[in-house]
Amino acid sequence: MNWENNVRRVEPYVAGEQPRKQNVIKLNTNECPYPPAPGVETVLHGFDYDILRKYPDPDVSLLVNALAKRHGLSDRQVFVGVGSDDVLAMAFMTFFNSKKPILFPDITYSFYDVWAELHRIPYECQPLDEYFRIRKEDYFKENGGIVIANPNAPTGVLAEVSMLEEIIKANPDSVVIIDEAYVDFGGESCVPLIDKYENLLVTQTFSKSRSMAGMRIGYAMGSEKLIGYLNNVKFSFNSYTMNAAAIAAGTASVEDEEYFQDTVAKVVATRERTKNELSRLGFVFPDSKTNFIFAAHKTVPAQEIFDALRAEEIYVRHWNKPRISNYMRISIGTDEEMEKVICFLEKYLAAV
Ligand SMILES: *Cc1c(COP(=O)(O)O)cnc(C)c1O
């Protein structure tokens, strides 16, 4: 009965709910409300099932090459995985092997502490300031690595690339990971810094701005050395993380830059309109450069609004955690969905 002493015990990450019901307004996991690029549909329709007999390309060359071209990098500077969660988990395992704690903000993507616990990496959270901004000085101390989401989740706050560069420059003995899951919605990317700093790894994902959360594609960009180490770990773990359909569909998405830009622009326009409406209804929020808004109401507690929305089959995200328990994270849906949400909130807030 002692086998349980030898179990790797972890407290798993809790993802936003995926309701089974149709016709709900789902604004709780930052998915894109628009379909993937038309080329993705073409590829999947014409997909040659016979190739499923064979293992997929372990180097994922087609997709790696498309991404390298798009970002102006060499193929050896790009690493692809099953969502950026897979890429980040592998990066934690690969680069965070010091006895010193890794650093990340106290309010950020709640998978970071889960991966740290999973891989037995010591960590120390650095408090954001009262406006949910990073204080760069917090990252000038000894550490075993740094991970920063930019723009940050769930706050939506964007940090300046110049400040992040100071952090990267001050830490030549650590790998600094910048998680750019939301950068396409108006942030400036750290990718141009890659050729300057060998210790910088930037991750991005197809789940938000490319409308492909269900396909599971994420990637990392960095120096050839960093990417080489990531590949060594991947090939020691599972050579075939990317399936043949994901490789083909992902490549089609990257090849349609125009559709991508149009989709992102639509989401941004809806976000800006939603900001105005939420302000009008008495919500306050840090300015968002993402596809969600992290909002608190001036008088009504977040938990009450969350419950009221939930009763209307409107799903948003709320965390009972220190500093943020009065905030809700509302993903940006279509204009029609956001109108329904605003309309309901207007009536609800007038009645409480
Ligand atoms: C959504 C998200 C990810 C992971 O997305 P994948 O679907 O695994 O690519 C990573 N980091 C942050 C901050 C996110 O919000």
mmCIF file of C-alpha atoms and ligand atoms in Angstrom:
data_model
loop_
_atom_site.group_PDB
_atom_site.id
_atom_site.type_symbol
_atom_site.label_atom_id
_atom_site.label_comp_id
_atom_site.label_asym_id
_atom_site.label_seq_id
_atom_site.Cartn_x
_atom_site.Cartn_y
_atom_site.Cartn_z
ATOM 1 C CA MET A 1 0.000 0.000 0.000
ATOM 2 C CA ASN A 2 3.058 2.242 -0.124
ATOM 3 C CA TRP A 3 3.156 2.755 -3.865
ATOM 4 C CA GLU A 4 1.481 6.123 -3.403
ATOM 5 C CA ASN A 5 4.638 7.403 -1.684
ATOM 6 C CA ASN A 6 6.320 7.306 -5.081
ATOM 7 C CA VAL A 7 3.741 9.124 -7.098
ATOM 8 C CA ARG A 8 4.564 12.458 -8.712
ATOM 9 C CA ARG A 9 1.731 14.441 -7.192
ATOM 10 C CA VAL A 10 0.622 17.556 -8.989
ATOM 11 C CA GLU A 11 -2.214 20.014 -8.643
ATOM 12 C CA PRO A 12 -3.389 20.243 -12.256
ATOM 13 C CA TYR A 13 -4.129 23.426 -14.195
ATOM 14 C CA VAL A 14 -7.839 24.205 -14.435
ATOM 15 C CA ALA A 15 -8.876 25.333 -17.913
ATOM 16 C CA GLY A 16 -11.971 27.380 -18.663
ATOM 17 C CA GLU A 17 -15.114 25.328 -18.995
ATOM 18 C CA GLN A 18 -16.059 23.912 -22.432
ATOM 19 C CA PRO A 19 -19.863 23.725 -22.200
ATOM 20 C CA ARG A 20 -21.426 20.874 -24.185
ATOM 21 C CA LYS A 21 -24.554 22.853 -24.925
ATOM 22 C CA GLN A 22 -24.874 24.774 -28.202
ATOM 23 C CA ASN A 23 -26.131 28.358 -28.325
ATOM 24 C CA VAL A 24 -24.247 29.578 -25.293
ATOM 25 C CA ILE A 25 -22.163 32.752 -25.499
ATOM 26 C CA LYS A 26 -18.714 31.438 -24.782
ATOM 27 C CA LEU A 27 -16.298 34.168 -23.725
ATOM 28 C CA ASN A 28 -14.236 32.209 -21.208
ATOM 29 C CA THR A 29 -11.156 30.804 -22.997
ATOM 30 C CA ASN A 30 -10.131 33.568 -25.432
ATOM 31 C CA GLU A 31 -10.925 31.574 -28.547
ATOM 32 C CA CYS A 32 -11.425 33.507 -31.793
ATOM 33 C CA PRO A 33 -15.096 33.857 -32.831
ATOM 34 C CA TYR A 34 -14.230 33.658 -36.561
ATOM 35 C CA PRO A 35 -13.312 30.518 -38.542
ATOM 36 C CA PRO A 36 -9.734 29.610 -39.503
ATOM 37 C CA ALA A 37 -8.379 30.778 -42.893
ATOM 38 C CA PRO A 38 -10.281 29.300 -45.883
ATOM 39 C CA GLY A 39 -7.138 27.418 -46.942
ATOM 40 C CA VAL A 40 -7.414 25.348 -43.760
ATOM 41 C CA GLU A 41 -10.817 24.064 -44.858
ATOM 42 C CA THR A 42 -9.500 23.281 -48.341
ATOM 43 C CA VAL A 43 -6.585 21.309 -46.909
ATOM 44 C CA LEU A 44 -8.773 19.305 -44.538
ATOM 45 C CA HIS A 45 -11.386 18.567 -47.230
ATOM 46 C CA GLY A 46 -8.789 17.347 -49.664
ATOM 47 C CA PHE A 47 -6.745 15.554 -47.024
ATOM 48 C CA ASP A 48 -5.208 12.308 -48.293
ATOM 49 C CA TYR A 49 -6.150 9.798 -45.591
ATOM 50 C CA ASP A 50 -3.640 7.287 -46.911
ATOM 51 C CA ILE A 51 -0.753 9.316 -45.498
ATOM 52 C CA LEU A 52 -2.073 8.511 -42.007
ATOM 53 C CA ARG A 53 -0.522 5.051 -42.428
ATOM 54 C CA LYS A 54 2.856 6.636 -42.052
ATOM 55 C CA TYR A 55 4.429 8.560 -39.202
ATOM 56 C CA PRO A 56 4.373 12.326 -39.735
ATOM 57 C CA ASP A 57 7.546 14.298 -40.479
ATOM 58 C CA PRO A 58 9.368 14.439 -37.117
ATOM 59 C CA ASP A 59 10.995 17.748 -38.117
ATOM 60 C CA VAL A 60 7.632 19.305 -39.079
ATOM 61 C CA SER A 61 9.581 20.942 -41.916
ATOM 62 C CA LEU A 62 6.629 22.299 -43.892
ATOM 63 C CA LEU A 63 5.201 24.251 -40.953
ATOM 64 C CA VAL A 64 8.569 25.223 -39.487
ATOM 65 C CA ASN A 65 9.587 26.635 -42.866
ATOM 66 C CA ALA A 66 6.349 28.613 -43.283
ATOM 67 C CA LEU A 67 6.710 30.101 -39.795
ATOM 68 C CA ALA A 68 10.414 30.863 -40.248
ATOM 69 C CA LYS A 69 9.638 32.736 -43.470
ATOM 70 C CA ARG A 70 6.813 34.698 -41.897
ATOM 71 C CA HIS A 71 8.972 35.835 -38.990
ATOM 72 C CA GLY A 72 12.166 36.390 -40.987
ATOM 73 C CA LEU A 73 14.060 33.619 -39.192
ATOM 74 C CA SER A 74 15.921 30.491 -40.281
ATOM 75 C CA ASP A 75 14.268 27.073 -39.982
ATOM 76 C CA ARG A 76 16.694 26.268 -37.178
ATOM 77 C CA GLN A 77 15.266 29.100 -35.077
ATOM 78 C CA VAL A 78 11.725 27.681 -34.935
ATOM 79 C CA PHE A 79 10.324 24.870 -32.776
ATOM 80 C CA VAL A 80 6.736 23.620 -33.144
ATOM 81 C CA GLY A 81 4.590 21.797 -30.572
ATOM 82 C CA VAL A 82 1.079 20.691 -29.660
ATOM 83 C CA GLY A 83 -0.139 24.134 -28.618
ATOM 84 C CA SER A 84 2.131 26.590 -26.876
ATOM 85 C CA ASP A 85 1.288 24.787 -23.628
ATOM 86 C CA ASP A 86 3.273 21.831 -24.947
ATOM 87 C CA VAL A 87 6.084 24.123 -26.107
ATOM 88 C CA LEU A 88 6.207 25.974 -22.781
ATOM 89 C CA ALA A 89 6.123 22.783 -20.704
ATOM 90 C CA MET A 90 9.042 21.479 -22.757
ATOM 91 C CA ALA A 91 10.902 24.784 -22.444
ATOM 92 C CA PHE A 92 10.515 24.691 -18.636
ATOM 93 C CA MET A 93 11.978 21.173 -18.639
ATOM 94 C CA THR A 94 14.801 22.113 -21.002
ATOM 95 C CA PHE A 95 15.939 25.463 -19.642
ATOM 96 C CA PHE A 96 14.967 25.705 -15.990
ATOM 97 C CA ASN A 97 17.356 23.288 -14.296
ATOM 98 C CA SER A 98 19.065 25.592 -11.840
ATOM 99 C CA LYS A 99 18.623 25.374 -8.065
ATOM 100 C CA LYS A 100 17.779 29.073 -8.095
ATOM 101 C CA PRO A 101 14.119 30.064 -8.369
ATOM 102 C CA ILE A 102 12.594 31.042 -11.679
ATOM 103 C CA LEU A 103 10.726 34.361 -11.670
ATOM 104 C CA PHE A 104 7.323 35.331 -13.037
ATOM 105 C CA PRO A 105 4.608 37.820 -12.005
ATOM 106 C CA ASP A 106 2.172 37.071 -9.172
ATOM 107 C CA ILE A 107 -0.747 37.597 -11.538
ATOM 108 C CA THR A 108 -0.161 35.772 -14.811
ATOM 109 C CA TYR A 109 -0.968 32.641 -16.788
ATOM 110 C CA SER A 110 -1.786 30.094 -14.108
ATOM 111 C CA PHE A 111 -0.017 27.271 -15.921
ATOM 112 C CA TYR A 112 3.456 28.632 -15.016
ATOM 113 C CA ASP A 113 3.333 27.560 -11.381
ATOM 114 C CA VAL A 114 1.807 24.224 -12.416
ATOM 115 C CA TRP A 115 4.733 23.448 -14.756
ATOM 116 C CA ALA A 116 7.188 24.610 -12.106
ATOM 117 C CA GLU A 117 5.604 22.221 -9.595
ATOM 118 C CA LEU A 118 5.455 19.399 -12.154
ATOM 119 C CA HIS A 119 9.154 19.706 -13.011
ATOM 120 C CA ARG A 120 10.196 20.448 -9.395
ATOM 121 C CA ILE A 121 11.505 23.892 -10.346
ATOM 122 C CA PRO A 122 11.694 26.381 -7.463
ATOM 123 C CA TYR A 123 9.877 29.629 -8.281
ATOM 124 C CA GLU A 124 9.271 33.075 -6.844
ATOM 125 C CA CYS A 125 6.376 35.289 -7.906
ATOM 126 C CA GLN A 126 7.091 38.995 -8.386
ATOM 127 C CA PRO A 127 4.177 41.314 -7.554
ATOM 128 C CA LEU A 128 2.810 43.471 -10.371
ATOM 129 C CA ASP A 129 2.277 47.109 -9.402
ATOM 130 C CA GLU A 130 -1.167 48.518 -8.598
ATOM 131 C CA TYR A 131 -1.871 48.997 -12.329
ATOM 132 C CA PHE A 132 -0.871 45.378 -13.019
ATOM 133 C CA ARG A 133 2.423 46.452 -14.580
ATOM 134 C CA ILE A 134 5.722 44.593 -14.339
ATOM 135 C CA ARG A 135 8.408 46.279 -12.212
ATOM 136 C CA LYS A 136 11.617 45.554 -14.082
ATOM 137 C CA GLU A 137 13.785 45.795 -10.927
ATOM 138 C CA ASP A 138 12.098 42.624 -9.659
ATOM 139 C CA TYR A 139 13.872 40.750 -12.448
ATOM 140 C CA PHE A 140 17.362 42.080 -11.821
ATOM 141 C CA LYS A 141 18.069 39.582 -9.024
ATOM 142 C CA GLU A 142 19.641 36.133 -9.191
ATOM 143 C CA ASN A 143 17.339 33.574 -10.746
ATOM 144 C CA GLY A 144 17.137 30.261 -12.563
ATOM 145 C CA GLY A 145 15.064 31.632 -15.442
ATOM 146 C CA ILE A 146 12.293 34.105 -16.233
ATOM 147 C CA VAL A 147 8.906 33.725 -17.891
ATOM 148 C CA ILE A 148 6.742 36.714 -18.793
ATOM 149 C CA ALA A 149 3.502 36.726 -20.786
ATOM 150 C CA ASN A 150 3.345 39.814 -22.991
ATOM 151 C CA PRO A 151 0.657 41.043 -23.209
ATOM 152 C CA ASN A 152 -0.032 39.480 -19.825
ATOM 153 C CA ALA A 153 -2.940 37.162 -19.075
ATOM 154 C CA PRO A 154 -5.453 37.518 -17.518
ATOM 155 C CA THR A 155 -4.855 41.286 -17.193
ATOM 156 C CA GLY A 156 -4.403 42.166 -20.898
ATOM 157 C CA VAL A 157 -1.619 44.604 -19.995
ATOM 158 C CA LEU A 158 1.174 45.121 -22.529
ATOM 159 C CA ALA A 159 4.774 45.788 -21.460
ATOM 160 C CA GLU A 160 7.160 47.823 -23.620
ATOM 161 C CA VAL A 161 9.683 45.789 -25.594
ATOM 162 C CA SER A 162 12.402 48.222 -24.422
ATOM 163 C CA MET A 163 11.696 47.269 -20.792
ATOM 164 C CA LEU A 164 11.685 43.564 -21.605
ATOM 165 C CA GLU A 165 14.989 44.037 -23.407
ATOM 166 C CA GLU A 166 16.481 45.504 -20.231
ATOM 167 C CA ILE A 167 15.348 42.379 -18.369
ATOM 168 C CA ILE A 168 16.768 40.054 -21.041
ATOM 169 C CA LYS A 169 20.054 41.974 -21.132
ATOM 170 C CA ALA A 170 20.391 41.908 -17.344
ATOM 171 C CA ASN A 171 20.060 38.099 -17.299
ATOM 172 C CA PRO A 172 22.708 36.569 -19.571
ATOM 173 C CA ASP A 173 22.940 33.542 -17.249
ATOM 174 C CA SER A 174 19.245 32.621 -17.575
ATOM 175 C CA VAL A 175 16.845 31.805 -20.336
ATOM 176 C CA VAL A 176 14.088 34.424 -20.584
ATOM 177 C CA ILE A 177 10.818 33.184 -22.080
ATOM 178 C CA ILE A 178 8.389 35.773 -23.467
ATOM 179 C CA ASP A 179 4.968 34.167 -23.977
ATOM 180 C CA GLU A 180 3.321 36.107 -26.811
ATOM 181 C CA ALA A 181 0.014 34.217 -26.958
ATOM 182 C CA TYR A 182 -1.841 37.529 -27.480
ATOM 183 C CA VAL A 183 0.758 39.719 -29.188
ATOM 184 C CA ASP A 184 -1.093 39.749 -32.542
ATOM 185 C CA PHE A 185 -3.922 41.868 -31.076
ATOM 186 C CA GLY A 186 -1.871 45.045 -30.874
ATOM 187 C CA GLY A 187 1.344 44.271 -29.018
ATOM 188 C CA GLU A 188 4.905 44.683 -30.172
ATOM 189 C CA SER A 189 6.775 41.402 -30.501
ATOM 190 C CA CYS A 190 10.178 40.549 -29.009
ATOM 191 C CA VAL A 191 11.046 38.421 -32.068
ATOM 192 C CA PRO A 192 13.374 41.141 -33.511
ATOM 193 C CA LEU A 193 15.510 40.761 -30.343
ATOM 194 C CA ILE A 194 16.216 37.091 -31.046
ATOM 195 C CA ASP A 195 19.311 37.738 -33.137
ATOM 196 C CA LYS A 196 20.703 39.939 -30.365
ATOM 197 C CA TYR A 197 20.117 37.701 -27.344
ATOM 198 C CA GLU A 198 20.978 34.014 -27.400
ATOM 199 C CA ASN A 199 19.024 33.498 -24.144
ATOM 200 C CA LEU A 200 15.649 34.757 -25.428
ATOM 201 C CA LEU A 201 12.837 32.340 -26.301
ATOM 202 C CA VAL A 202 9.571 33.747 -27.695
ATOM 203 C CA THR A 203 6.437 31.577 -27.879
ATOM 204 C CA GLN A 204 3.295 32.134 -29.929
ATOM 205 C CA THR A 205 0.152 30.103 -30.634
ATOM 206 C CA PHE A 206 -2.437 29.310 -33.311
ATOM 207 C CA SER A 207 -5.168 29.112 -30.642
ATOM 208 C CA LYS A 208 -6.151 32.752 -30.348
ATOM 209 C CA SER A 209 -5.360 34.955 -33.366
ATOM 210 C CA ARG A 210 -5.402 32.056 -35.862
ATOM 211 C CA SER A 211 -8.735 30.549 -34.724
ATOM 212 C CA MET A 212 -7.238 27.064 -34.362
ATOM 213 C CA ALA A 213 -7.406 26.206 -30.653
ATOM 214 C CA GLY A 214 -8.878 22.811 -31.584
ATOM 215 C CA MET A 215 -5.940 21.921 -33.820
ATOM 216 C CA ARG A 216 -3.345 22.399 -31.081
ATOM 217 C CA ILE A 217 -0.396 24.230 -32.623
ATOM 218 C CA GLY A 218 2.082 26.456 -30.831
ATOM 219 C CA TYR A 219 5.682 27.406 -31.498
ATOM 220 C CA ALA A 220 8.831 28.880 -30.065
ATOM 221 C CA MET A 221 11.402 31.103 -31.723
ATOM 222 C CA GLY A 222 14.930 31.693 -30.501
ATOM 223 C CA SER A 223 18.618 31.300 -31.241
ATOM 224 C CA GLU A 224 19.653 28.133 -33.085
ATOM 225 C CA LYS A 225 21.302 26.990 -29.867
ATOM 226 C CA LEU A 226 18.117 27.314 -27.775
ATOM 227 C CA ILE A 227 16.001 25.632 -30.436
ATOM 228 C CA GLY A 228 18.580 22.846 -30.724
ATOM 229 C CA TYR A 229 18.323 22.120 -26.986
ATOM 230 C CA LEU A 230 14.513 22.130 -27.196
ATOM 231 C CA ASN A 231 14.646 19.640 -30.059
ATOM 232 C CA ASN A 232 16.989 17.365 -28.105
ATOM 233 C CA VAL A 233 14.444 17.197 -25.289
ATOM 234 C CA LYS A 234 11.529 16.731 -27.667
ATOM 235 C CA PHE A 235 13.279 13.866 -29.468
ATOM 236 C CA SER A 236 13.980 12.274 -26.093
ATOM 237 C CA PHE A 237 10.324 12.428 -25.200
ATOM 238 C CA ASN A 238 8.148 11.918 -28.300
ATOM 239 C CA SER A 239 9.466 12.434 -31.826
ATOM 240 C CA TYR A 240 6.037 12.773 -33.399
ATOM 241 C CA THR A 241 4.205 15.458 -31.468
ATOM 242 C CA MET A 242 2.694 17.088 -34.571
ATOM 243 C CA ASN A 243 0.157 15.019 -36.523
ATOM 244 C CA ALA A 244 -0.033 15.126 -40.324
ATOM 245 C CA ALA A 245 -3.353 17.017 -40.459
ATOM 246 C CA ALA A 246 -2.142 19.698 -38.038
ATOM 247 C CA ILE A 247 1.041 20.218 -40.061
ATOM 248 C CA ALA A 248 -0.913 20.672 -43.313
ATOM 249 C CA ALA A 249 -3.673 22.848 -41.815
ATOM 250 C CA GLY A 250 -1.245 24.995 -39.817
ATOM 251 C CA THR A 251 0.838 25.669 -42.919
ATOM 252 C CA ALA A 252 -2.269 26.758 -44.853
ATOM 253 C CA SER A 253 -3.091 29.226 -42.083
ATOM 254 C CA VAL A 254 0.375 30.797 -42.102
ATOM 255 C CA GLU A 255 0.248 31.138 -45.885
ATOM 256 C CA ASP A 256 -2.821 33.403 -45.742
ATOM 257 C CA GLU A 257 -1.467 36.567 -44.140
ATOM 258 C CA GLU A 258 -4.290 38.738 -45.443
ATOM 259 C CA TYR A 259 -7.052 36.671 -43.826
ATOM 260 C CA PHE A 260 -5.064 36.633 -40.610
ATOM 261 C CA GLN A 261 -4.694 40.431 -40.570
ATOM 262 C CA ASP A 262 -8.401 40.925 -41.384
ATOM 263 C CA THR A 263 -9.528 38.590 -38.592
ATOM 264 C CA VAL A 264 -7.308 40.224 -36.010
ATOM 265 C CA ALA A 265 -8.520 43.690 -37.099
ATOM 266 C CA LYS A 266 -12.145 42.640 -36.624
ATOM 267 C CA VAL A 267 -11.469 41.369 -33.103
ATOM 268 C CA VAL A 268 -9.575 44.546 -32.216
ATOM 269 C CA ALA A 269 -12.403 46.764 -33.492
ATOM 270 C CA THR A 270 -14.948 44.819 -31.418
ATOM 271 C CA ARG A 271 -12.651 45.038 -28.386
ATOM 272 C CA GLU A 272 -12.437 48.818 -28.652
ATOM 273 C CA ARG A 273 -16.235 49.151 -28.928
ATOM 274 C CA THR A 274 -16.673 46.803 -25.967
ATOM 275 C CA LYS A 275 -14.275 48.903 -23.874
ATOM 276 C CA ASN A 276 -16.461 51.975 -24.444
ATOM 277 C CA GLU A 277 -19.625 50.116 -23.528
ATOM 278 C CA LEU A 278 -18.131 48.572 -20.388
ATOM 279 C CA SER A 279 -16.875 51.998 -19.227
ATOM 280 C CA ARG A 280 -20.325 53.440 -19.787
ATOM 281 C CA LEU A 281 -21.779 50.687 -17.557
ATOM 282 C CA GLY A 282 -19.415 51.476 -14.680
ATOM 283 C CA PHE A 283 -16.676 48.904 -15.282
ATOM 284 C CA VAL A 284 -13.000 49.687 -14.798
ATOM 285 C CA PHE A 285 -10.186 47.743 -16.456
ATOM 286 C CA PRO A 286 -6.524 48.026 -17.338
ATOM 287 C CA ASP A 287 -6.162 48.895 -21.025
ATOM 288 C CA SER A 288 -6.180 45.650 -23.000
ATOM 289 C CA LYS A 289 -4.034 44.830 -26.023
ATOM 290 C CA THR A 290 -5.461 41.294 -26.229
ATOM 291 C CA ASN A 291 -8.690 39.586 -27.272
ATOM 292 C CA PHE A 292 -10.152 39.894 -23.782
ATOM 293 C CA ILE A 293 -10.923 42.584 -21.205
ATOM 294 C CA PHE A 294 -10.168 42.140 -17.501
ATOM 295 C CA ALA A 295 -12.899 44.166 -15.858
ATOM 296 C CA ALA A 296 -14.174 44.999 -12.379
ATOM 297 C CA HIS A 297 -17.402 46.845 -11.684
ATOM 298 C CA LYS A 298 -17.266 49.941 -9.470
ATOM 299 C CA THR A 299 -20.095 48.774 -7.202
ATOM 300 C CA VAL A 300 -21.240 45.208 -7.976
ATOM 301 C CA PRO A 301 -18.936 42.314 -6.947
ATOM 302 C CA ALA A 302 -17.523 40.214 -9.813
ATOM 303 C CA GLN A 303 -18.844 36.957 -8.367
ATOM 304 C CA GLU A 304 -22.411 38.265 -8.514
ATOM 305 C CA ILE A 305 -22.093 39.466 -12.091
ATOM 306 C CA PHE A 306 -20.396 36.200 -13.050
ATOM 307 C CA ASP A 307 -23.288 34.189 -11.588
ATOM 308 C CA ALA A 308 -25.874 36.377 -13.312
ATOM 309 C CA LEU A 309 -24.117 35.990 -16.677
ATOM 310 C CA ARG A 310 -23.800 32.263 -16.137
ATOM 311 C CA ALA A 311 -27.564 31.979 -15.514
ATOM 312 C CA GLU A 312 -28.027 33.578 -18.970
ATOM 313 C CA GLU A 313 -25.641 31.008 -20.520
ATOM 314 C CA ILE A 314 -22.980 33.673 -20.951
ATOM 315 C CA TYR A 315 -19.638 32.185 -19.931
ATOM 316 C CA VAL A 316 -16.785 34.430 -18.786
ATOM 317 C CA ARG A 317 -13.852 33.660 -16.464
ATOM 318 C CA HIS A 318 -13.516 34.578 -12.791
ATOM 319 C CA TRP A 319 -10.803 33.571 -10.292
ATOM 320 C CA ASN A 320 -11.163 33.545 -6.525
ATOM 321 C CA LYS A 321 -7.563 34.552 -6.066
ATOM 322 C CA PRO A 322 -5.864 37.351 -4.116
ATOM 323 C CA ARG A 323 -5.852 40.772 -5.851
ATOM 324 C CA ILE A 324 -8.091 39.697 -8.748
ATOM 325 C CA SER A 325 -11.226 38.235 -7.166
ATOM 326 C CA ASN A 326 -13.242 41.305 -8.133
ATOM 327 C CA TYR A 327 -12.341 41.003 -11.810
ATOM 328 C CA MET A 328 -13.871 38.996 -14.646
ATOM 329 C CA ARG A 329 -12.043 38.154 -17.837
ATOM 330 C CA ILE A 330 -14.346 38.632 -20.807
ATOM 331 C CA SER A 331 -13.122 37.275 -24.158
ATOM 332 C CA ILE A 332 -14.006 39.260 -27.273
ATOM 333 C CA GLY A 333 -16.637 37.462 -29.371
ATOM 334 C CA THR A 334 -18.488 38.656 -32.466
ATOM 335 C CA ASP A 335 -20.166 42.084 -32.451
ATOM 336 C CA GLU A 336 -23.511 40.331 -32.095
ATOM 337 C CA GLU A 337 -22.362 38.349 -29.049
ATOM 338 C CA MET A 338 -20.864 41.406 -27.377
ATOM 339 C CA GLU A 339 -24.057 43.377 -28.012
ATOM 340 C CA LYS A 340 -26.064 40.669 -26.258
ATOM 341 C CA VAL A 341 -23.686 40.719 -23.302
ATOM 342 C CA ILE A 342 -23.771 44.512 -23.012
ATOM 343 C CA CYS A 343 -27.546 44.526 -23.376
ATOM 344 C CA PHE A 344 -27.921 41.987 -20.579
ATOM 345 C CA LEU A 345 -25.429 43.790 -18.313
ATOM 346 C CA GLU A 346 -27.232 47.064 -18.853
ATOM 347 C CA LYS A 347 -30.547 45.603 -17.694
ATOM 348 C CA TYR A 348 -28.978 43.599 -14.890
ATOM 349 C CA LEU A 349 -26.968 46.514 -13.455
ATOM 350 C CA ALA A 350 -29.986 48.817 -13.597
ATOM 351 C CA ALA A 351 -31.894 46.327 -11.442
ATOM 352 C CA VAL A 352 -29.322 45.620 -8.694
HETATM 353 C C1 LIG B 1 -3.853 30.423 -24.296
HETATM 354 C C2 LIG B 1 -2.483 30.646 -23.722
HETATM 355 C C3 LIG B 1 -1.422 29.761 -23.958
HETATM 356 C C4 LIG B 1 -1.538 28.416 -24.577
HETATM 357 O O1 LIG B 1 -2.237 28.249 -25.660
HETATM 358 P P1 LIG B 1 -2.199 26.911 -26.505
HETATM 359 O O2 LIG B 1 -3.613 26.700 -26.865
HETATM 360 O O3 LIG B 1 -1.635 25.798 -25.681
HETATM 361 O O4 LIG B 1 -1.321 27.251 -27.651
HETATM 362 C C5 LIG B 1 -0.177 30.083 -23.471
HETATM 363 N N1 LIG B 1 0.029 31.198 -22.764
HETATM 364 C C6 LIG B 1 -0.956 32.049 -22.496
HETATM 365 C C7 LIG B 1 -0.673 33.268 -21.701
HETATM 366 C C8 LIG B 1 -2.253 31.794 -22.953
HETATM 367 O O5 LIG B 1 -3.250 32.609 -22.627
#
